[in-house]
Amino acid sequence: MHERVLSASPNWYCSRCSDVNRRGVLGFGAKSTVYLVKVTAASAAVLGELSGHTERVSGFAFCQHDGQESVCATSSDDRSVKIWDIEQKAVLAEHTAHQSTITSIHWSPVEKGLVVSGDEKGIVVCFWHGRNDTHSFFPEPRTIFCLACSPHNENHVAVGYKDGMIALIDISKKGEVIHRLRGHDEEIHALAWCPEPKEEDLYSRPEEITDASNGLAEVGGGYLASGSRDQTVRIWSTAKGKGVMTLKLPFLKRRGAGVDPGVKERLWLTVHWPKGRPSQIVSSCFGGELVIWDLTKSGKQKWTLLGSSADGQNHSRIVFNMSSVCVGDRELMISTSMDREIKCWDLASLDCCWTLPTLGGFVYSLSFSPVGTGFLALGVGDNMIRVWNTLSIHNLYDTKTYWQNIKSKVTALAWHPAKEGSLAFGTDDGKVGIYEAYSNKPPQSSSTYHRRTVYSLDWGPPIPPLSFGGSGDKPTYSLYSCGGEGVIYQHDPWKLSAEASNIDKLIRDTNNIKHNLSPHTDFSWKPDGKVLAIGNEDGSIEVFGAPGLKLLCTIQQHHKIINTLRWHHQHSDQPELHCLLASGSSNAVVYIHDLRSAIENPSESPILVTEAFRSLSGHTNKITSLAWSPHHDARLVTVCYDGTAQVWDVLKEEPVCNYRGHSGRLLCVQWSPVDPDLVWTGGDDFTVQEWAVSKQEHARPPKSKRRVGLEKKKAPQKKTKKKKKAAGKGGLKTEENESPMGEEEKGGSGADEAQSEDEGEDEERESTTVSTITLSTGLSKDASMDRCIAEKVQNGGKFFMAMKKEVKEERKKEKPELSLKKRKPRSMLPLSTSMDHRPKEELQQDCLTLAAVRHAHGESVNCMPGSGEHIQLGLFTDREALCRMFREEEDSHLEAGHYDSVMYLRLWNGDLIGALHMATEKGELTDHLLSLAPMAGYQVWARTVEAYVKQLCLQEQFLKAASHLVSIHKIYEAVSLLKAHQFYREAIALAKARLQPDDPALKDLYVSWAAVLEKDGHYTTAAKCYLAADCNFDAAKVIAKKGDVMSLKTAANLAKLTGESNLSHSLSLRCAKELMLSQDWLAAQDILRIQDTLLGHRLVFCVSELLTQRLSVTGVVSWSSASSHAWSKPTEEDFLSAIQRVWQSEFGLATADLDQIKAFHQQLRAIENPSATASMPIKQLLSHVALDVALSLVSQLLGDWASAVEELLRAVTRGFEVGHFSLMAEMCQLLLPQGLDSVALCKQRLVQGDERSLFVSQSLEAFVCYQLLYKDWWKHSCTSATTTANSLKHTNDHETPLENGDTNHERETGSQSEAQAAEAIVKSEGFWKVLLSEPHASLQATKRVIQDIQSRVSSLVQQHSRPQEPQPSLGTQPQTHSTDLDDELNSSEGPGDPHNKQRSSVADCESFPALVAQVTEHQKKLAALPDHLKKYSFPDVAECCIVLLYMDKHFGLIPHHLCEKATSLLLKYGTTGSIHKAWQRFTL
């Protein structure tokens, strides 16, 4: 399905999470998925993925046996082991024998059906998948880190443990330990067996050989290599059970770029023993370097550095896994690293063959450089930017990474339109900066930060205040950014250190806006820089003219937050497409608006747009991004949370193709700037995928939501994260805790995506410091254990959870048993009290000492009562001694942590200030102490209250804290405290009770609470807050946000009551349209009465109701009305006369009052009236027809018959344009009841000589004749019509009545007299003269030829864009929509026909330049025709000719000279495929 893919990064801290089979297919685990990559010496290509695990993949291994290369095994944190077939991408077998997290897995190189796995608890499970048999062993009660099956003995397995021990076990003897290999001090990261079984002598010093034998007899084995965190690689003799060599890692100088010097180095020492190299092993090193060791080499340096021939070949961070394979005559090794790169090494030259970049986070943004062709920038959630040269020939994945000064997820990117290499970026933490991609300098950062995630960036023309000054004093382009707090900033790219300007101020000043602006969520500058579109949180889109940002129009189409906006490109040859604006929101529908009239002819007041030019429906979740094709006209691609990308033909409102290659939600999309068939998409599956439009098998998005539960994949990790969070009332999730964009949703509705990113997102960039976990004093764990735990916490937390359980168990052991007796209260004077429990002799001696002290009479006594060993005597002597006793007692309480006793002693001693100071420092203030504080003075009391408030806040007693602030008259601080912790109701009550009514703080409270309520969906309460704050505009808008009829009606009335007339106007109109769709005409008119400015709409609704009632009688309208007026019941009165009568009687229209009529006409002209489309609902179509009829009638009253006839034509042809013949015929009957006589009366009132009026009347007359023609045909042939007319296909965008499924043709023939009158008209000369118009025949034929050639050009382009398919020869006919007719046409066309010769010539020597030249020639011919001829619709002349000849053949009704004329027109203009085929079948 895809062409190229940047996949998710391989998982970290796994002993074996990647492997390569004999066919050169690499598999590696990334999150819960396994990616498959085809490996060659020149490049790599992603083949696909294996999806089935629900949690992180912790191990992966291929079966290396002949004929089983496509079979592999995986282990996961979901405690399952699965066996896969990579060809079928299906699970062959699985088991869940493990009860703990699996840490390692290996496929036995000897026994082809055996897969061995180990877990944290030390359990080893052997799984023979062929017979679905599992055996479990428990060789050691230790945590397994890695294991490796022996390639020489099918029963031997080496197991590496967390504490540094290695056990060699025999699975045939129930996991009996053969050898325990001791020598490493820390965890074993990797084990690798020597490919040769013979243990040859290796060069080693005697001191390097550590006798670790356990006394068992020697067994046949082979060498085993182990890599450990203790920075050594050891070689073991498994036959002797002892070490034979120790290799200490060298300290290498870091090579290459892309390293953060502030990061403390960590170590993961993996080893790999290549096949065919028994004396060489490869190991990783400290900073990502790889070294190959020669075990037979003497001297200190036994190693050689890989990639030493050039800078930048090595990994920049630690390496986790290595595996090798022979491809052709070259031995290749694959390595995966923390730097998120997969590298391929040539073991012969030790050079890097290629590098495959991977991604460690959601792909939030894609942006192609407009200057550097093919350079694609990726904004990724792993805090890095990638720039991919997608056009590189030698390296298909030529990518450069930028990470400096980026401390958060990159959520937005934008290339400078003119400056090469200048790339703007925005991050999750609100930072905006500019990278110079072709220099090594760090990026420049704006001094102005967004308070939340940066959603979008764009370059545009400077606007005030940056646009002031001369041309040399200001930049050509400004950088604009939109953040999650709803603000758009303008940054000066020349002075990013200067403060950015908020464009809302300019919008307010220019448009004199007093109310609050809705938070902005996206924006887009029109490519010509003249217009800015801004999407808002309430679903509205505002279009402003630059540079003053005058509001041109407001689009109220979406009802949910706007996620993305894009203007159509400006290099289309159709100017009417330049003003198309595509928008996507959270309601899954993409709307296209044509804003040409609003931009090119702006009115004094902004236009309100409520109907879309096109609507694209099909997605099932919120739209996240979209992009126009730069190669096509009106071709759009959209991406969505439903996990698919959809390509649309906008003008036809048809889907082109649907891409379903991603396994998660899509977040961004870009169309290739060089290949019209390629599209790039990125999503929360950590991938960027390139795919071809023409190769997709699906056309539409899936009807139901795919991959239910994507957000819940990491449920166990969510729980772990929640445990780490501090409990607090105000701990609300932010939009971009993931978020993605996500996944976050703009405006605050995407917080759930935060939990879905895996360890790649949790691992901070190199600048992140590794925090250690402090265990309780009862645990004796060394520092290395702490470091291990810290790193494992960052990579999923599984080892932290194990350690946490150990801590709990130790604490349980240390916890004393509770006594059943009631405990005696703690003494305030424990030291002196304890002195009373001494022997009797010592107590009696105290009495003698006390007597001597009290009766010394000034004599010196060797005793200090109240201190030392005489502390107990302080209670029985003077106050000075008592104070000494108190001081010693206080010191004892402080040491024991009994602060309350210290405070009481100080209170007793009269030191109130000291007691309060102690309680403040230790956070032990109480209400009792606070009540005593006034005794020390007002200042002490106030300080104590403030300290107590801080203490209460830490204890989350915010209401009590605010009450204490009120007690010291700090009202504003109390209100702020309540507001900060979302006690808005209490804060408002306090403010209203204690502050002045006009205090700004009160309004701020109302507005802040309203914003929170609005976000939570409590719209009614939010509206009350806005009303209380005198924000009437916002009150009405928030009530209308729900979008139902009742809410809209309430909001409209509220806006009227509060003086917001413009808002009341728009809301009343929205409500009335909803009621019209439900056919509740009475309620619709009632709501329109609210505003006098809506009288024009009332007239249109009146016409629409009358029209619906008339059409319901004839069967065109099949639904019933919920309510209707009495005056709308059908009568025998002429339709236009009935409308005029109702207008006069019900709406007060005076036909003599021209000023009133002109005012009505102006209101009707201001109503939006777009062209009809085939997908437009019939109710909406009838409303547009009603508007046309109303305009025509008002123009007649004003005497403007030219406009009146034109509007009549538009009302008649709307049914024709959408293929609804019955509607067209009924409109002819209603508007022109006398048929051609009515048209003649209209022509008499037109100005003679007016070319426009001539064409309009001619088209109107033709459509009357057109429907009469079919009525006459049906009269003569009711039985054969179904068989014959269904074959008549037109090249126009409409169908014949029989093709359209019209079942009312018998009724439409009318009575016998009407049929005779119609027959007389049809036989008349003038009738056929109207229909057989040669100028229109020429116009229609030219359009058909152009369409045919364009389809051939499209087919030719598609054929040349598929290099794997054989190229067509010069004489090959391209496959278009009419190819199936070509054989029949070629056989039936006459050889002498010049048109046939021309088509034959095209087929014989078809080339792209020749076809383009033909299109140009015909377009010139089309341009030469009169504009009025092209502007107005006209029945298909060729169709009429065929019907004429058919009727003459079967019924003989047509004069001979008319038949000759019809034949002549067909020979001249009807030679294209479908018309010629129909002619042959009907008349020959």
Coordinates of C-alpha atoms in Angstrom, one line a residue, residues 505-783:
K505 CA -5.6 43.9 19.2
L506 CA -5.4 44.9 15.5
I507 CA -8.6 42.9 14.8
R508 CA -10.5 44.7 17.6
D509 CA -9.2 48.2 16.6
T510 CA -9.9 47.8 12.9
N511 CA -13.3 46.3 13.2
N512 CA -14.4 48.2 16.3
I513 CA -15.1 45.0 18.3
K514 CA -15.9 45.4 21.9
H515 CA -16.9 41.8 22.9
N516 CA -14.5 38.9 23.6
L517 CA -13.0 37.2 20.6
S518 CA -13.5 33.4 20.4
P519 CA -10.2 31.5 21.0
H520 CA -8.3 30.9 17.8
T521 CA -7.4 27.3 16.9
D522 CA -5.9 27.5 13.4
F523 CA -5.2 30.0 10.7
S524 CA -4.0 30.1 7.1
W525 CA -2.7 32.9 4.9
K526 CA -3.9 32.9 1.3
P527 CA -0.8 32.2 -0.9
D528 CA -1.0 35.7 -2.4
G529 CA -0.7 37.2 1.1
K530 CA -3.8 39.4 0.8
V531 CA -6.3 37.4 3.0
L532 CA -6.0 35.7 6.3
A533 CA -8.5 33.0 7.4
I534 CA -8.7 32.2 11.1
G535 CA -10.6 29.2 12.6
N536 CA -12.0 29.5 16.1
E537 CA -12.9 27.2 19.0
D538 CA -16.7 27.8 18.5
G539 CA -16.5 26.5 14.9
S540 CA -16.6 29.8 13.1
I541 CA -14.1 30.9 10.5
E542 CA -13.3 34.6 10.0
V543 CA -11.7 35.9 6.9
F544 CA -9.7 39.2 7.1
G545 CA -8.2 41.4 4.5
A546 CA -4.5 42.3 4.9
P547 CA -2.8 44.4 6.2
G548 CA -5.4 46.0 8.4
L549 CA -7.2 42.7 9.1
K550 CA -10.6 44.1 8.1
L551 CA -13.3 41.5 8.6
L552 CA -14.5 40.4 5.1
C553 CA -16.8 37.6 6.0
T554 CA -17.7 35.1 8.7
I555 CA -18.3 31.4 8.0
Q556 CA -20.7 29.7 10.3
Q557 CA -20.7 26.2 8.9
H558 CA -19.0 24.0 11.5
H559 CA -20.5 23.5 14.9
K560 CA -17.3 22.2 16.5
I561 CA -13.7 23.4 17.0
I562 CA -11.8 24.2 13.8
N563 CA -8.7 21.9 13.5
T564 CA -7.3 22.8 10.1
L565 CA -7.7 25.4 7.3
R566 CA -6.1 25.5 3.9
W567 CA -6.4 27.8 0.8
H568 CA -6.4 26.5 -2.7
H569 CA -3.1 27.0 -4.6
Q570 CA -2.8 30.1 -6.9
H571 CA -1.3 28.5 -10.0
S572 CA -4.6 27.1 -11.3
D573 CA -5.7 28.2 -14.8
Q574 CA -9.2 28.6 -13.3
P575 CA -9.3 31.8 -11.4
E576 CA -12.5 30.9 -9.7
L577 CA -10.7 28.2 -7.7
H578 CA -8.1 30.6 -6.2
C579 CA -10.6 31.6 -3.4
L580 CA -11.5 28.1 -2.3
L581 CA -11.0 27.6 1.4
A582 CA -11.1 24.1 2.9
S583 CA -11.7 23.6 6.6
G584 CA -11.9 20.6 8.9
S585 CA -13.2 20.3 12.4
S586 CA -14.2 17.7 14.9
N587 CA -17.5 17.0 13.3
A588 CA -15.9 14.7 10.6
V589 CA -17.2 16.8 7.6
V590 CA -14.9 18.9 5.4
Y591 CA -16.4 22.0 4.0
I592 CA -15.2 24.0 1.0
H593 CA -16.2 27.6 0.7
D594 CA -15.9 29.8 -2.4
L595 CA -15.1 33.3 -1.0
R596 CA -14.4 34.9 -4.3
S597 CA -17.2 37.4 -4.1
A598 CA -16.4 38.4 -0.5
I599 CA -12.7 38.9 -1.4
E600 CA -12.9 40.5 -4.8
N601 CA -16.0 42.7 -4.0
P602 CA -15.9 43.3 -0.3
S603 CA -19.0 45.0 1.2
E604 CA -19.0 47.7 3.9
S605 CA -20.3 45.2 6.5
P606 CA -19.0 41.6 6.8
I607 CA -20.8 38.9 4.9
L608 CA -22.2 35.9 6.8
V609 CA -21.7 32.6 5.0
T610 CA -23.9 29.7 6.2
E611 CA -23.8 27.4 3.2
A612 CA -20.8 25.6 1.8
F613 CA -19.7 25.5 -1.8
R614 CA -19.0 21.8 -1.4
S615 CA -19.3 19.4 1.5
L616 CA -17.1 16.3 1.7
S617 CA -18.6 13.6 4.0
G618 CA -17.3 10.1 4.7
H619 CA -14.8 10.3 7.6
T620 CA -16.1 9.0 10.9
N621 CA -14.0 11.1 13.4
K622 CA -12.5 14.5 13.7
I623 CA -10.5 15.9 10.8
T624 CA -6.9 16.8 11.8
S625 CA -5.2 18.0 8.7
L626 CA -5.7 18.5 4.9
A627 CA -3.8 19.6 1.9
W628 CA -4.6 20.7 -1.7
S629 CA -2.8 19.0 -4.5
P630 CA -0.4 21.4 -6.2
H631 CA -0.7 19.4 -9.4
H632 CA -4.5 19.3 -9.8
D633 CA -7.4 21.7 -9.7
A634 CA -9.6 21.2 -6.7
R635 CA -8.0 17.9 -5.6
L636 CA -7.9 17.6 -1.8
V637 CA -6.5 15.1 0.7
T638 CA -7.7 14.9 4.3
V639 CA -6.6 12.9 7.3
C640 CA -8.7 12.0 10.3
Y641 CA -8.8 10.2 13.6
D642 CA -10.4 7.3 11.9
G643 CA -6.9 6.3 10.8
T644 CA -7.4 6.9 7.1
A645 CA -6.4 9.5 4.5
Q646 CA -9.0 10.4 1.9
V647 CA -8.4 12.0 -1.5
W648 CA -11.4 14.0 -2.9
D649 CA -12.4 15.5 -6.2
V650 CA -13.9 18.7 -4.7
L651 CA -15.8 20.0 -7.7
K652 CA -17.6 16.7 -8.2
E653 CA -17.9 16.1 -4.4
E654 CA -16.6 12.6 -5.0
P655 CA -14.0 10.4 -3.2
V656 CA -11.0 9.4 -5.3
C657 CA -9.2 7.0 -3.0
N658 CA -8.8 6.0 0.7
Y659 CA -5.5 5.1 2.3
R660 CA -5.6 2.7 5.2
G661 CA -1.9 1.9 5.8
H662 CA -1.6 3.4 9.3
S663 CA -2.3 1.6 12.5
G664 CA -3.4 4.7 14.5
R665 CA -4.9 8.1 14.2
L666 CA -3.6 10.4 11.5
L667 CA -2.3 13.9 12.4
C668 CA -0.8 15.5 9.3
V669 CA -0.6 15.2 5.5
Q670 CA 1.4 16.7 2.7
W671 CA 1.1 16.3 -1.1
S672 CA 4.4 15.6 -2.9
P673 CA 5.6 18.8 -4.7
V674 CA 7.1 16.8 -7.6
D675 CA 4.9 13.7 -8.1
P676 CA 1.2 14.3 -8.5
D677 CA 0.5 10.7 -7.4
L678 CA 2.4 10.7 -4.1
V679 CA 1.1 11.7 -0.7
W680 CA 2.8 11.7 2.7
T681 CA 1.0 11.1 6.0
G682 CA 2.0 10.9 9.6
G683 CA 0.2 9.8 12.7
D684 CA 0.2 8.6 16.3
D685 CA 1.5 5.2 15.2
F686 CA 5.0 6.8 15.2
T687 CA 5.3 6.5 11.4
V688 CA 5.5 8.7 8.2
Q689 CA 4.3 6.9 5.1
E690 CA 4.6 7.7 1.5
W691 CA 1.8 6.3 -0.7
A692 CA 0.5 6.5 -4.3
V693 CA -3.0 7.6 -5.0
S694 CA -3.4 5.4 -8.0
K695 CA -2.5 2.2 -6.1
Q696 CA -5.2 2.3 -3.4
E697 CA -7.9 -0.3 -3.5
H698 CA -10.4 1.6 -1.4
A699 CA -12.4 4.7 -2.6
R700 CA -14.1 5.7 0.6
P701 CA -13.3 5.8 4.3
P702 CA -14.6 2.8 6.3
K703 CA -18.2 3.2 7.4
S704 CA -17.5 2.1 11.0
K705 CA -14.7 3.3 13.3
R706 CA -11.6 1.2 12.9
R707 CA -9.3 -0.1 15.6
V708 CA -11.6 0.6 18.5
G709 CA -9.7 1.1 21.7
L710 CA -6.5 2.5 20.2
E711 CA -6.3 5.0 23.0
K712 CA -6.5 2.2 25.6
K713 CA -3.5 0.2 24.4
K714 CA -1.4 1.5 27.3
A715 CA -3.9 1.1 30.1
P716 CA -1.4 -0.4 32.5
Q717 CA 1.0 2.4 31.8
K718 CA -1.7 4.9 32.4
K719 CA -2.3 3.5 35.9
T720 CA 1.4 3.8 36.6
K721 CA 1.5 7.4 35.5
K722 CA -1.5 8.3 37.6
K723 CA 0.1 6.9 40.7
K724 CA 3.0 9.3 40.2
K725 CA 0.8 12.3 39.9
A726 CA 0.2 14.5 42.9
A727 CA -3.4 14.5 44.1
G728 CA -5.0 17.9 43.8
K729 CA -8.3 19.5 42.9
G730 CA -6.8 21.7 40.3
G731 CA -4.9 18.9 38.5
L732 CA -6.8 19.2 35.2
K733 CA -5.2 17.7 32.1
T734 CA -3.7 20.0 29.6
E735 CA -4.4 19.7 26.0
E736 CA -1.0 18.6 25.0
N737 CA 0.0 16.2 27.8
E738 CA 0.2 13.9 24.9
S739 CA -1.1 15.3 23.0
P740 CA -0.6 14.0 20.2
M741 CA -2.0 17.1 18.8
G742 CA -2.8 13.9 20.5
E743 CA -2.9 14.0 19.6
E744 CA -4.3 16.4 21.5
E745 CA -7.3 18.1 20.1
K746 CA -7.0 21.8 19.7
G747 CA -9.0 23.8 22.1
G748 CA -8.9 21.4 24.9
S749 CA -10.7 18.3 23.8
G750 CA -7.8 16.0 23.1
A751 CA -6.3 15.4 26.5
D752 CA -6.9 11.6 26.4
E753 CA -4.2 11.1 23.9
A754 CA -1.5 11.9 26.5
Q755 CA -1.4 8.4 27.8
S756 CA -1.0 6.6 24.5
E757 CA 2.6 7.3 23.8
D758 CA 5.2 4.7 24.8
E759 CA 8.5 4.7 26.4
G760 CA 10.0 6.6 23.5
E761 CA 8.0 9.6 24.5
D762 CA 8.6 9.1 28.2
E763 CA 12.4 9.1 27.6
E764 CA 13.4 12.8 27.6
R765 CA 16.0 14.0 25.2
E766 CA 19.7 13.9 26.0
S767 CA 19.3 16.8 28.4
T768 CA 17.1 14.8 30.7
T769 CA 18.9 13.8 33.9
V770 CA 18.4 10.3 35.3
S771 CA 16.8 10.6 38.7
T772 CA 17.5 8.0 41.2
I773 CA 14.9 6.3 43.4
T774 CA 15.5 6.6 47.1
L775 CA 14.6 3.5 49.0
S776 CA 13.7 3.2 52.6
T777 CA 16.4 2.8 55.2
G778 CA 15.4 -0.8 55.8
L779 CA 16.7 -1.8 52.3
S780 CA 20.4 -2.2 51.6
K781 CA 20.6 -1.6 47.8
D782 CA 23.7 -0.3 46.1
A783 CA 24.0 2.7 43.8

